[in-house]
Amino acid sequence: MAIKELIVFVMCFGIVCAAAEHDFFSSTDQIAQLYGKMKDFLKVFSQCIDAENGETMKSVLLNLLLSYSDYESPEEAVRNPVTAYRLLGQLRNDLIYIVKHIQPNLYQCEEYQDELNAKLQEIPQLEDLDGAASGLIRLQEIYKLYPEDITKETSLNADEAYNVGLVAYDEDKFQYAFLWFLYSLDRLTEYSTTTEEELLHYLISSAYKFGSLHMAIYFSHKFLNLDPSNDEVRVQLNRLLHLQSNPNIFTLNTESSNYETLCRGEVDERTSKRQRALSCRYSTGGGNPRLMYAPVKEEVEWDVPQIIRYHDIISDREIEILKNISRPQLSRSEVYQDGRGTVTKQRLSQSVFLEYDDPMEALVSQRIADATGLSMKKAEPLHVQNYGIGGRYEPHYDALKTVNDRIATFLIYMSDVEIGGATVFPEVGVAVQPKKGSAVFWYNLHKNGKLDLKTKHAGCPVLVGNKWVANKWICEFGQEFRRPCSLSEWE
Ligand SMILES: *[C@@H]1O[C@H](CO)[C@@H](O)[C@H](O)[C@H]1NC(C)=O
């Protein structure tokens, strides 16, 4: 499917979602948190079960605990998207197992029952697993990866790979589905729940649907070798052999958008001569007293539209506090379409608008005001965001075409991202890499108040790492004397 270059607007005001839906796949941090809690939880229960009465239960719990000891920290566990996908499945299975077999016998740990019941509200759902699989497929599409490439660090078993294939098949991405079914077939063992017949059935069907008649015929023969009495496949094979018309090959996505090539780092105008002419400087915001002794480090990342990077704008400790405040309040990010906020696949992250009276929000806002010289009086509160498995935000404008529109964006990177996750501007061919503690700033509107079409931007899918950002959307009101308007067509 070709990328829909829809113009989607970010929603200006957050809607607090009900806490019941977690959408774990849309925030790697949420998976990490659940992983951490599960570990604590297993420790507590294996200790409070008295060995004499609950010998087997105790050893089951200790074994489970062992299976959660592969990673030093929860964050380490989810930096790889395939590992995060596996963990989500494991957490789901283990929580279900605990409810069924352990909880009824936990009479010795009564004081922990409430805590346990709270955890059980958080069992990842099948939709979470499908959402995570969909994230993996999107990563494959954008970064051109085979299942073998993306599973280098953590491999999937036949059943897990089969599920990823089914999700791709459902999304009409038949060539990816085919590759995952093939991967699954290679890893089939006597312990797999998936059968060879199921896989061959889907291999035939997906091969046919992405246009490989030859592969469809090949796997039909394989199926008949396995089950010679299957008349349905025999009839189907006959039909394939006599097929005159071409199968549907139009689901193949052969051409990449500018956004995708930028994400892959194949083109970046900034390596050109134009980039070398750009500059770096220490700035006191035109003599701002707060910056006289600690000037901000400004770097011009691009000239038109001007994109400025501020280095070391926020400390690691401040970042940690921001994360701590945000974590309990994160909910699925929405996009603003046809006048209302909706959850869509174009934006895969969780986020929260902080309160204006939060001291950390006030501190960061003041710093942004000092660096940019703009007023924060009518700006939106800081918006903290954590990305999910294959987390991304497809091309969009920040301005909403409203009264008191978002004149400028100040985007703070609260983490490094190992691979992927760049902020790209497809209209100008620029990719900006996240760097922890730094921020980028640009004007969304021209001085005449019109939308600057060159500021369309996107967050590339995160291939390895956890991506955290904080956005400050600065609005028009209050800037009348700080950024004077212009009546010119061109400014
Ligand atoms: C953030 O929360 C963690 C876990 O509760 C805590 O250990 C840490 O000290 C907190 N950090 C800050 C800077 O408040």
XYZ file of C-alpha atoms and ligand atoms in Angstrom:
505
model
C 0.000 0.000 0.000
C 1.363 3.385 -0.912
C 1.794 5.881 1.899
C -1.205 8.120 2.017
C 0.117 11.621 1.908
C -2.870 12.777 3.861
C -2.556 16.040 5.618
C -3.297 15.225 9.178
C -3.339 17.752 11.933
C -2.205 17.151 15.451
C -4.865 17.479 18.007
C -4.490 20.632 20.078
C -5.989 19.425 23.309
C -5.466 16.020 24.862
C -8.390 13.841 25.757
C -7.933 11.790 28.869
C -8.704 8.211 27.927
C -10.177 5.617 30.220
C -7.417 3.713 31.945
C -8.836 0.328 31.013
C -7.303 0.298 27.547
C -3.554 0.108 27.634
C -2.583 -0.269 23.985
C 0.748 -1.660 25.132
C 2.127 -1.829 21.591
C 1.940 1.947 21.250
C 4.440 2.649 24.040
C 7.589 0.616 24.609
C 7.876 2.220 28.032
C 4.548 0.688 29.095
C 5.825 -2.768 28.156
C 8.999 -2.066 30.134
C 6.946 -0.992 33.161
C 4.807 -4.124 33.051
C 7.932 -6.267 32.682
C 9.428 -4.635 35.778
C 6.240 -5.090 37.787
C 5.910 -8.727 36.745
C 9.419 -9.405 38.062
C 8.738 -7.755 41.434
C 5.501 -9.549 41.656
C 6.943 -13.019 41.007
C 9.635 -12.340 43.608
C 7.086 -11.422 46.258
C 4.882 -14.426 45.574
C 7.672 -16.975 45.449
C 8.784 -15.667 48.846
C 5.435 -15.646 50.562
C 4.517 -19.129 49.480
C 5.576 -21.464 52.196
C 7.736 -24.239 50.778
C 6.124 -27.153 52.602
C 2.619 -26.538 51.361
C 3.354 -25.122 47.971
C 6.465 -26.911 46.757
C 5.434 -27.194 43.108
C 3.841 -23.766 43.000
C 6.988 -22.243 44.412
C 9.165 -23.912 41.799
C 6.805 -22.832 39.015
C 7.061 -19.240 40.218
C 10.847 -19.422 40.506
C 11.091 -20.803 36.980
C 8.893 -18.014 35.703
C 11.069 -15.515 37.518
C 14.133 -17.006 35.861
C 12.563 -16.456 32.439
C 12.394 -12.738 33.277
C 16.070 -12.448 34.140
C 17.558 -12.139 30.663
C 17.727 -8.369 30.760
C 19.384 -6.034 33.185
C 16.666 -3.443 33.107
C 13.144 -3.251 31.713
C 14.322 -0.547 29.289
C 17.012 -2.859 27.960
C 14.380 -5.540 27.326
C 12.237 -3.421 25.007
C 14.823 -1.551 22.937
C 14.603 -4.235 20.251
C 11.118 -4.345 18.670
C 11.122 -8.124 18.148
C 12.110 -8.717 21.779
C 9.361 -6.322 22.848
C 6.875 -8.252 20.718
C 7.929 -11.570 22.271
C 7.814 -10.114 25.776
C 4.316 -8.851 25.247
C 3.210 -12.382 24.307
C 5.077 -13.877 27.253
C 3.579 -11.379 29.711
C 0.125 -12.150 28.408
C 0.539 -15.937 28.682
C 2.120 -15.753 32.127
C -0.497 -13.415 33.548
C -3.261 -15.668 32.224
C -1.502 -18.681 33.745
C -1.204 -16.940 37.104
C -4.900 -16.068 37.146
C -5.878 -19.636 36.338
C -3.469 -21.710 38.364
C -1.662 -19.626 40.951
C -4.119 -17.026 42.169
C -6.706 -19.514 43.541
C -3.993 -20.979 45.761
C -2.472 -17.783 47.015
C -4.314 -17.848 50.348
C -0.965 -17.567 52.092
C -0.264 -14.246 50.467
C -3.524 -12.563 51.287
C -1.982 -9.175 51.913
C -0.895 -9.063 48.253
C -4.284 -9.906 46.769
C -5.200 -6.292 46.081
C -1.957 -5.628 44.329
C -2.427 -8.778 42.299
C -5.952 -7.820 41.302
C -4.693 -4.450 40.141
C -2.086 -6.145 37.938
C -4.649 -8.419 36.420
C -6.433 -5.411 34.959
C -3.364 -4.999 32.831
C -3.200 -8.252 30.907
C -2.072 -7.391 27.379
C -4.846 -8.269 24.939
C -4.668 -10.057 21.596
C -5.144 -6.638 19.972
C -1.903 -5.557 21.640
C -0.037 -8.462 20.076
C -1.550 -7.736 16.667
C -0.687 -4.064 17.047
C 2.902 -5.004 17.878
C 3.070 -7.350 14.868
C 1.739 -4.556 12.687
C 4.572 -2.355 13.999
C 7.121 -4.989 12.954
C 5.636 -5.129 9.450
C 5.778 -1.341 9.128
C 9.462 -1.443 10.125
C 10.087 -4.032 7.431
C 8.359 -1.883 4.848
C 10.157 1.333 5.652
C 13.622 -0.080 6.287
C 13.356 -2.865 3.648
C 13.997 -5.762 5.993
C 13.483 -9.496 5.606
C 12.233 -11.457 8.632
C 15.786 -12.782 8.997
C 17.172 -9.218 9.243
C 14.741 -8.003 11.837
C 15.087 -11.154 13.970
C 18.889 -11.205 14.080
C 19.036 -10.382 17.771
C 15.905 -12.219 18.906
C 14.376 -14.932 16.770
C 10.704 -15.802 16.726
C 9.364 -19.343 16.935
C 7.038 -20.822 14.322
C 3.854 -19.811 16.149
C 4.943 -16.224 16.720
C 6.054 -15.841 13.109
C 2.758 -17.351 11.920
C 0.881 -14.675 13.866
C 2.938 -11.890 12.336
C 2.158 -13.431 8.920
C -1.566 -13.467 9.672
C -1.515 -9.789 10.629
C 0.320 -8.908 7.391
C -2.193 -11.015 5.451
C -5.090 -9.183 7.087
C -3.519 -5.879 6.111
C -3.282 -7.077 2.466
C 0.508 -6.971 2.657
C 0.812 -10.369 1.009
C 4.505 -10.286 0.163
C 5.373 -9.723 3.853
C 2.835 -12.339 4.924
C 4.466 -14.807 2.528
C 7.933 -14.155 3.974
C 6.710 -14.674 7.541
C 4.883 -17.910 6.660
C 8.057 -19.145 5.005
C 10.078 -18.184 8.103
C 7.551 -20.023 10.253
C 7.689 -23.130 8.046
C 11.474 -23.267 8.520
C 11.075 -23.231 12.287
C 8.230 -25.686 12.683
C 8.856 -28.266 15.426
C 6.822 -30.977 17.121
C 5.966 -28.436 19.850
C 4.480 -25.882 17.479
C 0.739 -25.323 17.563
C 0.811 -24.131 13.976
C 0.540 -26.974 11.435
C 2.327 -27.430 8.132
C -1.061 -27.580 6.355
C -2.090 -24.185 7.736
C 1.204 -22.662 6.626
C 1.049 -24.198 3.149
C -2.519 -22.984 2.759
C -1.479 -19.408 3.512
C 1.734 -19.662 1.469
C -0.322 -20.633 -1.593
C -2.862 -17.923 -1.020
C -0.414 -15.099 -0.269
C 1.874 -16.075 -3.166
C -1.121 -15.977 -5.510
C -2.259 -12.645 -4.153
C 1.062 -10.879 -4.562
C 1.374 -12.201 -8.054
C 3.732 -15.169 -7.831
C 1.784 -17.822 -9.684
C 4.874 -19.935 -9.825
C 5.261 -19.990 -6.005
C 1.541 -20.672 -5.570
C 1.863 -23.714 -7.835
C 5.027 -24.868 -6.071
C 3.390 -24.810 -2.636
C 0.219 -26.449 -3.966
C 2.364 -29.391 -5.080
C 3.958 -29.483 -1.642
C 0.548 -29.503 -0.033
C -0.595 -32.414 -2.230
C 2.535 -34.385 -1.361
C 1.596 -33.980 2.278
C -2.093 -34.653 1.823
C -2.793 -36.310 -1.572
C -6.475 -36.711 -0.763
C -7.150 -32.992 -0.463
C -9.509 -32.318 -3.384
C -9.896 -28.651 -2.645
C -6.203 -27.982 -3.201
C -6.182 -30.234 -6.267
C -9.014 -28.259 -7.876
C -7.301 -25.011 -6.918
C -4.034 -26.199 -8.447
C -5.806 -27.031 -11.695
C -7.255 -23.581 -11.746
C -3.825 -22.035 -11.132
C -2.289 -24.106 -13.934
C -4.907 -22.922 -16.422
C -4.987 -19.357 -15.296
C -5.022 -16.910 -18.196
C -5.368 -13.612 -16.430
C -2.762 -12.189 -14.121
C -3.184 -12.457 -10.384
C -3.450 -9.242 -8.417
C 0.001 -7.757 -8.143
C -1.122 -4.256 -7.295
C -0.762 -4.732 -3.594
C 3.002 -4.622 -4.055
C 4.506 -1.443 -2.778
C 7.386 -0.862 -5.136
C 7.892 2.865 -4.981
C 8.880 4.522 -1.754
C 7.777 7.969 -0.754
C 10.266 10.703 -0.044
C 9.450 10.225 3.639
C 10.524 6.574 3.561
C 13.775 7.199 1.678
C 14.638 9.972 4.141
C 13.968 7.634 7.060
C 16.334 5.096 5.556
C 18.969 7.803 5.189
C 19.177 7.310 1.420
C 18.795 10.997 0.664
C 19.551 13.888 2.906
C 20.029 17.292 1.388
C 22.068 18.279 4.392
C 25.140 16.465 3.172
C 25.239 18.943 0.289
C 27.180 22.184 0.060
C 24.230 24.073 1.435
C 24.654 22.354 4.766
C 28.303 23.334 5.083
C 27.329 26.983 4.871
C 25.192 26.654 7.996
C 26.475 27.831 11.323
C 26.722 27.278 15.050
C 26.833 29.875 17.813
C 26.416 30.640 21.499
C 23.364 32.827 22.040
C 22.204 34.961 24.949
C 18.783 35.431 23.345
C 19.701 39.036 22.465
C 20.986 39.900 25.945
C 18.519 37.971 28.075
C 19.873 38.248 31.673
C 19.107 34.602 32.389
C 21.357 33.574 29.516
C 24.268 36.000 30.051
C 26.308 33.504 32.050
C 24.890 30.326 30.526
C 24.319 31.030 26.850
C 22.391 28.437 24.843
C 24.179 26.497 22.126
C 22.404 27.125 18.863
C 23.051 25.294 15.635
C 21.311 26.014 12.363
C 20.269 22.601 11.031
C 18.601 24.016 7.922
C 18.040 27.432 6.389
C 14.635 27.432 4.592
C 12.598 26.745 6.590
C 14.953 27.601 9.378
C 15.401 24.664 11.739
C 17.483 25.459 14.802
C 18.957 22.882 17.135
C 19.537 23.852 20.774
C 22.124 21.615 22.389
C 22.025 20.677 26.099
C 18.750 22.483 26.635
C 17.602 20.037 29.322
C 19.538 17.872 31.797
C 19.299 14.092 32.284
C 17.797 14.627 35.724
C 15.129 16.958 34.383
C 14.335 14.401 31.707
C 13.952 11.694 34.329
C 11.557 13.856 36.315
C 9.500 14.593 33.194
C 9.289 10.862 32.446
C 8.289 10.095 36.015
C 5.500 12.665 35.976
C 4.213 11.476 32.611
C 4.334 7.693 32.974
C 1.144 7.175 34.984
C -0.828 9.470 32.681
C 0.217 8.300 29.211
C -2.555 7.414 26.803
C -2.744 6.679 23.106
C -1.913 9.729 20.961
C -4.560 10.970 18.570
C -4.522 12.837 15.291
C -6.897 15.619 14.373
C -8.895 14.704 11.269
C -12.131 16.253 10.004
C -12.432 18.305 13.141
C -11.996 15.596 15.753
C -9.346 13.525 17.464
C -8.989 9.884 16.419
C -6.605 7.033 17.143
C -5.009 5.885 13.882
C -2.068 3.831 12.680
C -0.444 6.981 11.338
C 0.550 7.906 14.855
C 1.865 5.145 17.053
C 2.750 6.565 20.445
C 1.373 7.419 23.860
C 1.397 10.916 25.252
C 0.177 13.375 27.839
C -0.204 17.143 28.150
C 1.322 18.219 31.481
C -0.449 20.647 33.803
C 0.474 24.331 33.569
C 0.996 24.455 37.339
C 3.529 21.628 37.288
C 6.871 23.132 38.413
C 8.820 21.133 35.821
C 6.538 22.313 33.000
C 6.997 25.908 34.181
C 10.778 25.532 34.340
C 11.063 24.049 30.844
C 8.635 26.631 29.408
C 10.727 29.466 30.839
C 13.833 28.015 29.249
C 12.080 27.766 25.874
C 10.906 31.365 26.222
C 14.481 32.461 26.990
C 15.995 30.570 24.082
C 13.443 31.553 21.440
C 12.483 35.002 22.699
C 8.817 34.047 22.323
C 6.038 34.356 24.889
C 4.762 31.175 26.490
C 1.646 32.824 27.925
C -0.722 31.367 25.330
C 1.345 28.326 24.414
C 0.050 24.801 24.956
C 1.439 22.956 27.973
C 4.373 20.615 27.410
C 3.314 17.433 25.619
C 5.389 14.359 26.573
C 5.413 11.397 24.229
C 6.792 7.825 24.203
C 6.782 5.788 20.986
C 5.696 2.147 20.541
C 6.872 -0.896 18.596
C 7.731 0.530 15.189
C 6.487 3.808 16.740
C 6.098 6.658 14.280
C 4.153 9.705 13.224
C 3.536 9.884 9.478
C 3.912 13.189 7.550
C 1.792 15.995 9.003
C 1.700 19.687 9.842
C 1.595 20.892 13.432
C -0.500 23.971 12.609
C -4.232 23.328 12.899
C -5.717 26.212 10.883
C -7.416 27.556 13.989
C -7.574 30.917 15.719
C -4.397 31.375 17.765
C -2.682 28.704 15.686
C 0.600 26.955 16.445
C 3.073 29.529 15.176
C 6.120 27.435 16.118
C 7.198 24.029 17.412
C 9.884 23.345 20.009
C 10.665 19.618 19.976
C 12.817 18.304 22.826
C 14.545 14.929 22.460
C 14.416 13.136 25.805
C 16.318 10.070 24.583
C 18.792 8.991 21.948
C 17.411 6.499 19.460
C 19.903 3.814 18.421
C 18.468 3.219 14.932
C 15.575 5.024 13.240
C 13.297 7.592 14.849
C 14.641 10.640 12.961
C 12.482 13.722 12.478
C 12.251 14.197 8.713
C 10.996 17.054 6.529
C 10.056 15.361 3.223
C 9.330 18.629 1.382
C 12.909 19.832 1.837
C 14.705 16.492 2.155
C 16.064 16.973 5.653
C 16.472 14.369 8.403
C 17.237 15.450 11.976
C 18.560 12.799 14.361
C 17.300 12.646 17.948
C 19.980 13.556 20.477
C 19.177 13.320 24.151
C 19.027 16.717 25.859
C 18.813 18.703 22.622
C 15.819 20.299 20.921
C 14.853 21.535 17.472
C 12.768 24.617 16.764
C 11.000 25.903 13.669
C 8.177 28.253 12.663
C 5.078 26.528 11.241
C 3.599 29.782 9.978
C 5.068 32.475 7.764
C 5.131 36.004 9.157
C 1.982 36.720 7.097
C 0.194 34.019 9.097
C 0.035 31.447 6.287
C 1.062 27.845 6.772
C 4.650 27.168 5.695
C 4.162 24.129 3.465
C 7.825 23.195 3.823
C 7.325 22.382 7.518
C 5.500 19.130 6.843
C 7.376 16.593 8.958
C 7.268 13.043 10.260
C 8.725 10.880 13.023
C 10.373 7.833 11.415
C 9.623 4.412 12.913
C 11.937 3.484 15.777
C 13.979 0.459 14.719
C 16.109 0.038 17.849
C 15.723 1.983 21.093
C 13.108 3.821 23.141
C 12.053 7.208 21.841
C 10.858 9.915 24.219
C 10.155 13.489 23.156
C 8.482 16.557 24.615
C 6.755 19.104 22.382
C 5.953 22.704 23.094
C 3.526 24.167 20.595
C 3.834 27.920 20.708
C 0.719 29.781 19.593
C 0.258 33.113 17.772
C -1.196 35.201 20.589
C 1.425 36.994 22.634
C 4.004 37.118 19.820
C 2.761 40.384 18.238
C 5.838 42.330 19.311
C 8.233 39.420 19.482
C 7.692 38.231 15.941
C 6.024 41.080 14.053
C 3.461 40.148 11.416
C 3.941 40.867 7.767
C 1.475 41.615 5.001
C 3.862 40.333 2.355
C 2.907 37.362 0.194
C 6.411 36.002 0.660
C 7.265 36.263 4.331
C 11.881 8.503 39.066
O 11.178 7.361 39.514
C 12.013 6.272 39.884
C 11.137 5.078 40.153
O 10.058 5.408 40.973
C 12.870 6.680 41.081
O 13.713 5.623 41.484
C 13.704 7.883 40.680
O 14.450 8.349 41.788
C 12.823 9.015 40.157
N 13.700 10.052 39.632
C 13.598 11.344 39.926
C 14.651 12.228 39.391
O 12.693 11.812 40.598
